[in-house]
Short mmCIF file of C-alpha atoms and ligand atoms in Angstrom, two decimals:
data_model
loop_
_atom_site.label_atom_id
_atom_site.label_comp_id
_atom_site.label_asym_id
_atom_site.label_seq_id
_atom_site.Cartn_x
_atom_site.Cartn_y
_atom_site.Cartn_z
CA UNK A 1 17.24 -6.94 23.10
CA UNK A 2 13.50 -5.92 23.27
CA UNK A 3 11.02 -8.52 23.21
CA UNK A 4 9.11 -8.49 20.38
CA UNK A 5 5.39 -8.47 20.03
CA UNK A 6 3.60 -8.40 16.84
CA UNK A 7 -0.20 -6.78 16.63
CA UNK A 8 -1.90 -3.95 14.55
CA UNK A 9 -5.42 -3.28 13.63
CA UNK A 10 -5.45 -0.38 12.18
CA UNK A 11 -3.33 2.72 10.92
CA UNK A 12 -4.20 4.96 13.62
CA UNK A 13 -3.64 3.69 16.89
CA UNK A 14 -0.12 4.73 18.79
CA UNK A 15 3.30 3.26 16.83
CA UNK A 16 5.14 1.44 18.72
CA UNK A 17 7.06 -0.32 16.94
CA UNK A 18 8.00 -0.32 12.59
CA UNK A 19 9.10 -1.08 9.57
CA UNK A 20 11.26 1.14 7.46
CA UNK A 21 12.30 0.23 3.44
CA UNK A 22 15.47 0.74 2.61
CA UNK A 23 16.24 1.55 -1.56
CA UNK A 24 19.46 0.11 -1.86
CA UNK A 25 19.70 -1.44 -5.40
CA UNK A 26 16.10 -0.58 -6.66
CA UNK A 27 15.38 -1.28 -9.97
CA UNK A 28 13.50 0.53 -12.48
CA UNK A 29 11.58 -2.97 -13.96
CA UNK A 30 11.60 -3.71 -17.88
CA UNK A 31 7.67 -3.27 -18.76
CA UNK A 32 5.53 -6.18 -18.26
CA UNK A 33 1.78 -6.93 -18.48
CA UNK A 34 0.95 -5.12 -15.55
CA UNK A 35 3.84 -2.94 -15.16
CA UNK A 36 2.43 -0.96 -18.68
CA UNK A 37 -0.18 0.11 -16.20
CA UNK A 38 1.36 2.25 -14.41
CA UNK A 39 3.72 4.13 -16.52
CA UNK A 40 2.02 7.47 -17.68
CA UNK A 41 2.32 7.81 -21.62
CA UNK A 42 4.02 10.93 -21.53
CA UNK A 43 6.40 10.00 -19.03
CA UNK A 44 10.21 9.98 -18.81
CA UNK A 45 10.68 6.25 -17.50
CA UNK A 46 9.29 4.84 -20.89
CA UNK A 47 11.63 2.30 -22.29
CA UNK A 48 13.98 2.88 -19.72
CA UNK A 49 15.26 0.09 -17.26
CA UNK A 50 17.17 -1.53 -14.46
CA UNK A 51 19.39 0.00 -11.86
CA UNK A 52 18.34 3.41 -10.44
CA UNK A 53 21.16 6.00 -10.57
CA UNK A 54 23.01 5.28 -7.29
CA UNK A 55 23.24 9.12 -6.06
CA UNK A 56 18.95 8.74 -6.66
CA UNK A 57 19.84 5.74 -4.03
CA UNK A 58 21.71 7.72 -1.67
CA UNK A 59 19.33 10.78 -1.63
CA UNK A 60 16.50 8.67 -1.20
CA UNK A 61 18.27 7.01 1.67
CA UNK A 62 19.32 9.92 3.34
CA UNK A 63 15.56 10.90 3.96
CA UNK A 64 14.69 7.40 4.95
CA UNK A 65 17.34 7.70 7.39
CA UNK A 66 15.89 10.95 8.73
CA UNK A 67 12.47 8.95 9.33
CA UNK A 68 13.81 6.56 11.24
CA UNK A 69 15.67 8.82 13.25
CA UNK A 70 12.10 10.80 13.71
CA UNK A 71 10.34 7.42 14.87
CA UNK A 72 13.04 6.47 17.49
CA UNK A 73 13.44 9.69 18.90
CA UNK A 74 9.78 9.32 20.00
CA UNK A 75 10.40 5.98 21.46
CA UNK A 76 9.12 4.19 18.31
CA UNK A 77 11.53 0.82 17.55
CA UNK A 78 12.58 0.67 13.96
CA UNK A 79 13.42 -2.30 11.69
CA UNK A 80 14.72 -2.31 7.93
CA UNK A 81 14.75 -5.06 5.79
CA UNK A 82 17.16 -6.77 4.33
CA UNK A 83 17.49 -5.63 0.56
CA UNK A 84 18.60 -8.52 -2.61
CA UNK A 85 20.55 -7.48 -5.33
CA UNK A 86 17.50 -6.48 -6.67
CA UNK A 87 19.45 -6.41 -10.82
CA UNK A 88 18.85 -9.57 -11.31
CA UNK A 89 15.94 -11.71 -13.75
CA UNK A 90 13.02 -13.23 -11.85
CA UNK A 91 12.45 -16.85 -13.65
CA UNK A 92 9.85 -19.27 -12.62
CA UNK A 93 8.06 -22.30 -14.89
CA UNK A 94 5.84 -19.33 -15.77
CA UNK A 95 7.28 -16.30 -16.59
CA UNK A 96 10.37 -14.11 -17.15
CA UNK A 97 11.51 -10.71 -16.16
CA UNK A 98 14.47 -8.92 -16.41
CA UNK A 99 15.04 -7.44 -12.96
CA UNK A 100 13.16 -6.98 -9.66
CA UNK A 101 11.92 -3.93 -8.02
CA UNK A 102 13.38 -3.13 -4.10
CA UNK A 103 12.20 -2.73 -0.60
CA UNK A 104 11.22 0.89 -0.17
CA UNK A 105 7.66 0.19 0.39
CA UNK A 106 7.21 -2.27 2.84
CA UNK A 107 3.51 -1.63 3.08
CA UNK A 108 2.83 -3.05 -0.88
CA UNK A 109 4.06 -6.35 0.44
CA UNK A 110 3.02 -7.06 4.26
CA UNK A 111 0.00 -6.68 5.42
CA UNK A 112 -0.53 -6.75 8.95
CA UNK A 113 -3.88 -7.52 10.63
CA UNK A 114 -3.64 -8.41 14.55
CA UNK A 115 -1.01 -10.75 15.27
CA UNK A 116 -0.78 -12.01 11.83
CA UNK A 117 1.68 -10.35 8.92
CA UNK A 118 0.68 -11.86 5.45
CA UNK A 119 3.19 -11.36 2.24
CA UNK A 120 0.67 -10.65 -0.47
CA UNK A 121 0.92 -12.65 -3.61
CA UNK A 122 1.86 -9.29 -5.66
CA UNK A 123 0.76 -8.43 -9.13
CA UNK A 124 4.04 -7.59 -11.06
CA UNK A 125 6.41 -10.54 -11.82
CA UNK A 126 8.89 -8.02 -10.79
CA UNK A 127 7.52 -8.21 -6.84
CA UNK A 128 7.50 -12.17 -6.79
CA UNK A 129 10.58 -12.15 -4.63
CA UNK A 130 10.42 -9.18 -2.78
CA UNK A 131 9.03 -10.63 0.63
CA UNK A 132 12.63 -12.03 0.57
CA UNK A 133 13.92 -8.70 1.98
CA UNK A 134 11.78 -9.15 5.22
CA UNK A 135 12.26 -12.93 5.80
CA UNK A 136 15.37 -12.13 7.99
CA UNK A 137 12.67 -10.12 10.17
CA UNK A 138 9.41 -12.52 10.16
CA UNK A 139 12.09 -15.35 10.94
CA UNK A 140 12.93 -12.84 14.22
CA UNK A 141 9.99 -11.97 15.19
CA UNK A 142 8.81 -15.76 14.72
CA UNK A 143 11.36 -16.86 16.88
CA UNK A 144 10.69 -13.72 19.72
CA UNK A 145 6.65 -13.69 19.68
CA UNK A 146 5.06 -17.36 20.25
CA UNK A 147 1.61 -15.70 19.10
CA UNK A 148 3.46 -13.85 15.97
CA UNK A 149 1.75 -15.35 13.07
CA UNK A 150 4.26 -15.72 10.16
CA UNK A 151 1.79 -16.23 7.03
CA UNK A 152 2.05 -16.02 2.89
CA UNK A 153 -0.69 -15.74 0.72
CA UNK A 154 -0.64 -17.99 -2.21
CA UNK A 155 2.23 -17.50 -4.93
CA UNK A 156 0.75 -16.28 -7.54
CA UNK A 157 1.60 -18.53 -11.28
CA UNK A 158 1.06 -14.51 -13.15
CA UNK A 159 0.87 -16.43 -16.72
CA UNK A 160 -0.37 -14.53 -19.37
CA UNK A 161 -3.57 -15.51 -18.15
CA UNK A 162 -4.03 -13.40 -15.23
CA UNK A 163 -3.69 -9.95 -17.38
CA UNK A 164 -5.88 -8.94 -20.22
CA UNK A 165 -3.57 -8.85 -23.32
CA UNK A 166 -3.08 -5.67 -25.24
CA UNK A 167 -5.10 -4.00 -22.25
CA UNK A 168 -2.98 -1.11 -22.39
CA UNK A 169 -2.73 -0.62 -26.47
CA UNK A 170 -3.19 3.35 -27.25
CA UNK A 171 -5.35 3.78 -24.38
CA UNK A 172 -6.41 7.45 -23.65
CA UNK A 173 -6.86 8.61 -19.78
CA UNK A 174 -10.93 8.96 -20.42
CA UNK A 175 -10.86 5.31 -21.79
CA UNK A 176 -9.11 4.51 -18.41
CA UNK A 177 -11.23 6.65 -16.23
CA UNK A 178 -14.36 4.54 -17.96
CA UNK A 179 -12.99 1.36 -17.41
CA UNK A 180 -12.06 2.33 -13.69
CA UNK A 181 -15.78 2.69 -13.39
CA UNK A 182 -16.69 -0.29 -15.17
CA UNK A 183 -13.98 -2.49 -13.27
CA UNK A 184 -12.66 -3.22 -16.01
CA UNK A 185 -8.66 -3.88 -15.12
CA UNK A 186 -5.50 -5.38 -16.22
CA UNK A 187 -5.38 -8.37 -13.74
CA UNK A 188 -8.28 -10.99 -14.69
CA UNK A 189 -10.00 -13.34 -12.19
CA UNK A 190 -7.70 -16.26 -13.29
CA UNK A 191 -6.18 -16.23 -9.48
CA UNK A 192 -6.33 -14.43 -6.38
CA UNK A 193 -4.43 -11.27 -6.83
CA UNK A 194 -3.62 -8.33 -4.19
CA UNK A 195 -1.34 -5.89 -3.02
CA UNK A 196 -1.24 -5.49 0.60
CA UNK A 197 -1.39 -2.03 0.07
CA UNK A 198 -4.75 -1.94 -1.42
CA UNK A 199 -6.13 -2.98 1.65
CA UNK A 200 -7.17 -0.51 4.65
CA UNK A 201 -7.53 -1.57 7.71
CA UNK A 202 -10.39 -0.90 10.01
CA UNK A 203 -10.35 -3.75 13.09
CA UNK A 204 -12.91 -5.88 12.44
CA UNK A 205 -13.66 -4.35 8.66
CA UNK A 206 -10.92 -4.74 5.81
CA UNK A 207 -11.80 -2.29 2.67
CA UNK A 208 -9.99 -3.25 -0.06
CA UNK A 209 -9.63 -1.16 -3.72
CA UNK A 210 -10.67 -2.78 -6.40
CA UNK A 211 -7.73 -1.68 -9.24
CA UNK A 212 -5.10 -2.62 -11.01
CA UNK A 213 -3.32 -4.92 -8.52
CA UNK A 214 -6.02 -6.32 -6.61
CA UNK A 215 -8.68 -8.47 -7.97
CA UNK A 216 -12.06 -9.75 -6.89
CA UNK A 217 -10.95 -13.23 -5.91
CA UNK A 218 -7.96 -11.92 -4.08
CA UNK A 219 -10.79 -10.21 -1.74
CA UNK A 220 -12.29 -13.52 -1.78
CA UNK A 221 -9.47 -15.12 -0.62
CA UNK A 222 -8.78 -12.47 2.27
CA UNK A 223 -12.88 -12.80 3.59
CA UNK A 224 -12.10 -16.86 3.58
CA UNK A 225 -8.58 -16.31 5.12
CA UNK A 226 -9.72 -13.74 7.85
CA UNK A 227 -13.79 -15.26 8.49
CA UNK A 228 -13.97 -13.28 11.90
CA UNK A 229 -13.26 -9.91 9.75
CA UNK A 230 -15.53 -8.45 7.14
CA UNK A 231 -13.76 -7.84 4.09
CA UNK A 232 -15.25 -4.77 1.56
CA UNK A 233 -14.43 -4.11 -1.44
CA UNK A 234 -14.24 -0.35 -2.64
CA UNK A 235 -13.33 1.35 -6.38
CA UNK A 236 -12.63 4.84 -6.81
CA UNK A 237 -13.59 5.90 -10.56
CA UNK A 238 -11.29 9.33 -10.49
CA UNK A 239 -8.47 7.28 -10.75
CA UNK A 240 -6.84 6.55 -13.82
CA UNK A 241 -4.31 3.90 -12.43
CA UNK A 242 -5.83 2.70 -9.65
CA UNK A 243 -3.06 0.94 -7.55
CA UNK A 244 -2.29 0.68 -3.60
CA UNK A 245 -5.38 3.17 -1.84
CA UNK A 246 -3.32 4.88 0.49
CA UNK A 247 -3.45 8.07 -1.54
CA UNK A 248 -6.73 7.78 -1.97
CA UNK A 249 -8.30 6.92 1.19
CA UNK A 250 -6.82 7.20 4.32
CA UNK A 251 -7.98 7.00 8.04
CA UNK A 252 -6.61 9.76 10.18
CA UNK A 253 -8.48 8.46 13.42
CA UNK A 254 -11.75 6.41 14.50
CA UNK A 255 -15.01 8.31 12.40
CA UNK A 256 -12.18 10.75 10.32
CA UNK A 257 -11.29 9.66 6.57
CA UNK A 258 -9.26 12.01 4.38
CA UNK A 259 -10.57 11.30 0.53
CA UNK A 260 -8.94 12.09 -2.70
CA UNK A 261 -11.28 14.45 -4.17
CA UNK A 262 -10.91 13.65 -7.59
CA UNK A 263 -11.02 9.98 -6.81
CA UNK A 264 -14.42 9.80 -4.56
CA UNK A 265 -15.45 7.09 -2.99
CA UNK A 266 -19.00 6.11 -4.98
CA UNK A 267 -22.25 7.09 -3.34
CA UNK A 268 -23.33 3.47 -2.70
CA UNK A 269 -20.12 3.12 -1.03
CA UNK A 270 -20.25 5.41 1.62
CA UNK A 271 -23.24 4.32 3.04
CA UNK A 272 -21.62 2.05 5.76
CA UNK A 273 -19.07 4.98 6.21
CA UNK A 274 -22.43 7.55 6.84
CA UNK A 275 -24.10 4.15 9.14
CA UNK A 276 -21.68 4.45 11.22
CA UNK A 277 -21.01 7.97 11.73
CA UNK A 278 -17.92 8.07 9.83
CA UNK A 279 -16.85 11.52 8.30
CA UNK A 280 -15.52 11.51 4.92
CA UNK A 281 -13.77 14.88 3.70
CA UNK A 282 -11.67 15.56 1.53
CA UNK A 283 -8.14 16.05 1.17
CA UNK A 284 -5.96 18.93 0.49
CA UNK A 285 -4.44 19.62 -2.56
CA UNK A 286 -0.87 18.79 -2.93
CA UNK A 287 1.75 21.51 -3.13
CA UNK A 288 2.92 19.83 -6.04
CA UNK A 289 1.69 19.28 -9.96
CA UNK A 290 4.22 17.14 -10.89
CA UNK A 291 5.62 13.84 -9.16
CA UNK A 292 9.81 14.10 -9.06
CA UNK A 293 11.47 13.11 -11.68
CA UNK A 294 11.31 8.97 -12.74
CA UNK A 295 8.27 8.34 -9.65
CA UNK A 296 5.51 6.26 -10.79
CA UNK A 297 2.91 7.53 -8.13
CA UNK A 298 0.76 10.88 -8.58
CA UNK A 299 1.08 13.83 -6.90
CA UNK A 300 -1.27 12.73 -4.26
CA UNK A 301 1.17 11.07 -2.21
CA UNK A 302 0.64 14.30 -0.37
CA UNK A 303 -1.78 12.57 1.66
CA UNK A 304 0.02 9.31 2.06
CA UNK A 305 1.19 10.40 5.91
CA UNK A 306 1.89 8.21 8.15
CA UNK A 307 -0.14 8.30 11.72
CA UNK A 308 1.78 8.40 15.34
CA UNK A 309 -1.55 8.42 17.24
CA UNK A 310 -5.12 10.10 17.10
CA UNK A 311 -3.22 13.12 17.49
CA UNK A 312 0.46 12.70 15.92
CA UNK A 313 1.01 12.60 12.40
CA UNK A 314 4.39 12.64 9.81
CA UNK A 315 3.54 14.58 6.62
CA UNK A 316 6.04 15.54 3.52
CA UNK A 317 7.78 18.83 4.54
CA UNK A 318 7.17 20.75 1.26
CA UNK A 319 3.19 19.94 1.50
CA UNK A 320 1.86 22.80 3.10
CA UNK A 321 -1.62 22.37 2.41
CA UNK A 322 -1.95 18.97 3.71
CA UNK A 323 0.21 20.16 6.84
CA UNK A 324 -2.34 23.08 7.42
CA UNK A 325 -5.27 20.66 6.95
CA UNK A 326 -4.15 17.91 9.94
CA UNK A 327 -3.18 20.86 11.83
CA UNK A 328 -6.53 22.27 11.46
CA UNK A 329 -8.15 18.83 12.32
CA UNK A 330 -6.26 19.39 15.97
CA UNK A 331 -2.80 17.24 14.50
CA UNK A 332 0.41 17.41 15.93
CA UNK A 333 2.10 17.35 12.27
CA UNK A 334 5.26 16.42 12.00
CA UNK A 335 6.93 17.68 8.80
CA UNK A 336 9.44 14.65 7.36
CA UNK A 337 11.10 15.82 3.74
CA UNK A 338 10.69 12.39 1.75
CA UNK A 339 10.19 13.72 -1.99
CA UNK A 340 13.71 12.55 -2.96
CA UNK A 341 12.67 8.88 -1.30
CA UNK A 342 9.24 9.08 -3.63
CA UNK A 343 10.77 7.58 -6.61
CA UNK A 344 11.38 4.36 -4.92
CA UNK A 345 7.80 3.09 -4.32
CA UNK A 346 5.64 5.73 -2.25
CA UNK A 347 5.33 8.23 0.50
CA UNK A 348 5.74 7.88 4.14
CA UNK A 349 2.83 5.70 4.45
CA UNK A 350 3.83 3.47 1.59
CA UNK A 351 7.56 3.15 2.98
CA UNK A 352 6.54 1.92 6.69
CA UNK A 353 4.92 -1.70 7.88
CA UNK A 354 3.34 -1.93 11.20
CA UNK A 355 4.29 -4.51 13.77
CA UNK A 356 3.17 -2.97 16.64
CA UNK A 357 0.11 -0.81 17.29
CA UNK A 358 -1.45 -0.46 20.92
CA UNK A 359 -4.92 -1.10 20.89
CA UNK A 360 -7.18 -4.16 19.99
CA UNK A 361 -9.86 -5.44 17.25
CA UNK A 362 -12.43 -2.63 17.44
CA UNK A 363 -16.09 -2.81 15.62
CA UNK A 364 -15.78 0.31 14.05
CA UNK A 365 -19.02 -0.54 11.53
CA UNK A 366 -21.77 -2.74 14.34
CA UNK A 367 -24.71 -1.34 11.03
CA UNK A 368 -23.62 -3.26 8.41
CA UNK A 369 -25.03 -1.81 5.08
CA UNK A 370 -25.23 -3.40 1.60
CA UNK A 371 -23.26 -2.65 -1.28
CA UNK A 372 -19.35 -3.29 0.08
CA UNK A 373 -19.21 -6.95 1.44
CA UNK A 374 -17.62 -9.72 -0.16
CA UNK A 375 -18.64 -13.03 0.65
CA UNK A 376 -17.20 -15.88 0.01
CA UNK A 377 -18.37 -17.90 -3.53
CA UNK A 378 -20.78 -21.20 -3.19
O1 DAV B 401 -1.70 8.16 -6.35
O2 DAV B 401 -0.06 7.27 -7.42
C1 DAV B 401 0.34 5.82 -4.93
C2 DAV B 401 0.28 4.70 -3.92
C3 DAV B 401 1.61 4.11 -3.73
N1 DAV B 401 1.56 2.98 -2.80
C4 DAV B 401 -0.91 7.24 -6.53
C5 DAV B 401 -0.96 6.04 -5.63
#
């Protein structure tokens, strides 16, 4: 067996080792404070819950399959987790839902910074459990790297307390465009709240989005639980249901950052970006106007890739423009067809953890610059 070593600072530097979901048993979840979020008006998953229809779960399986065939091929080790019967209720003192969610995206849940992977505390009742799926792995890694850091943010209670009530009640897309800008969201500041996927990693600096699932004390908590990092919080006011910023922001090497254009990154914002001779452009367009069918992410999981090395880089087959663009940028891009796998919680980004990058804790921002930093409170 190889001997495992956890570390990862970033999402850039060479793979060498990763995690790939699996969407056995995914549930769509009954709606729920925060879950009303995310599911459009107009859209076909209204109303509608529990098991997803199992040849959704074979399709969708098939291309994660393919990945991981893709990663080791190139030397890359791949794990899966472990997935629960994910039909069943999630009870607690607090709360009640009817089923759970899956373990497509490992990225939502573990965040990985050096040799430390943290299970965020997770927004949705329907997540509470879901670290479950990679215990089997932490527990192996645990007991094959003496520096592996095996860590857990605080469970979350997610009474009615932490989300505003009636938040969603015939809202209109401009009302939630203004109250993107406003930071005005769902989750209150009744307890630390993130998604590890609303966090991007930059060595030293962590920039977390501001959104639906991650709130202003659960940045707190990261600067407190990380002091030798810098933890920064960023908001995007294009987006309409701002949740997870890896379609939104994403790092393609050190200095290059692909941006959604319709979800900018505010002015004031990229000053520590321009400081430290950071380039933001923007993305490419997706191929795509519509997500497939019963997906809860946009169509800009076009630019949710997942990065080999400064120079290697998996993209959706069918999104040419984004293709063209890395290519362009002096990519190797690697086409991977993962539309069918969409559905189940993300992109190719979204469906892969680290556990091993090469590389160490870079200063990528020495000019710090007002107007991002969280610090802790008193
Ligand atoms: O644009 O729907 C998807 C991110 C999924 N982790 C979007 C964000």
């Amino acid at each position: 067996m190889s001997t495992t070593k956890v570390s990862s600072w970033n999402d850039f530097d060479p793979l060498r080792h990763v995690i790939v979901g699996r969407a056995d048993h995914t549930c769509i979840p009954p709606s729920e404070p925060a879950t009303e979020a995310k599911v459009p008006q107009d859209s076909d998953m209204r109303g509608m819950w529990g098991p997803r229809p199992l040849e959704t779960v074979e399709k969708a399986n098939e291309q994660l399959d393919f990945l991981v065939g893709i990663l080791e091929k190139r030397g890359i080790r791949v794990d899966r987790p472990t997935p629960l019967q994910w039909n069943q209720a999630t009870v607690t003192p607090d709360f009640t839902t009817g089923t759970m969610f899956g373990c497509m995206p490992p990225r939502d849940v573990l965040l990985t910074v050096g040799k430390e992977i943290l299970s965020a505390p997770m927004s949705f009742r329907c997540r509470y459990w879901e670290y479950l799926a990679y215990h089997p792995l932490m527990q192996r890694y645990f007991d094959e790297d003496p520096e592996f850091r095996w860590e857990q943010a605080p469970r979350p209670r997610l009474t009615d307390e932490a989300y505003q009530q009636g938040y969603f009640d015939e809202i209109t897309i401009d009302e939630r465009l203004r109250r993107t800008a406003a930071l005005d969201f769902v989750t209150t500041e009744h307890e630390p709240l993130f998604d590890a996927a609303d966090v991007l990693r930059f060595g030293k600096d962590l920039f977390c989005q501001h959104g639906l699932t991650t709130n202003r004390r659960g940045m707190e908590w990261l600067q407190r639980h990380f002091p030798g990092h810098r933890v920064h919080a960023v908001n995007f006011p294009g987006d309409p249901y701002p949740i997870h910023i890896d379609a939104t922001f994403v790092s393609l090497r050190p200095g290059l950052i692909i941006n959604n254009p319709v979800r900018r990154l505010p002015d004031e914002q990229r000053k520590i970006f321009a400081a430290n001779d950071w380039e933001i452009i923007d993305a490419a367009p997706p191929a795509h106007n519509e997500p497939p069918p019963l997906c809860y992410s946009s169509v800009w999981l076009s630019m949710n890739c997942l990065i080999l090395d400064h120079k290697t880089v998996c993209v959706e087959a069918s999104e040419h423009r984004q293709m063209e663009q890395l290519d362009k940028l002096g990519m190797e891009v690697i086409p991977v067809p993962f539309r069918d796998a969409y559905p189940f919680g993300g992109g190719l980004h979204c469906a892969t953890g680290d556990v091993l990058r090469e590389g160490s804790c870079e200063d990528y921002f020495p000019k710090q610059v007002p107007g991002t930093r969280i610090r802790p409170i008193g």
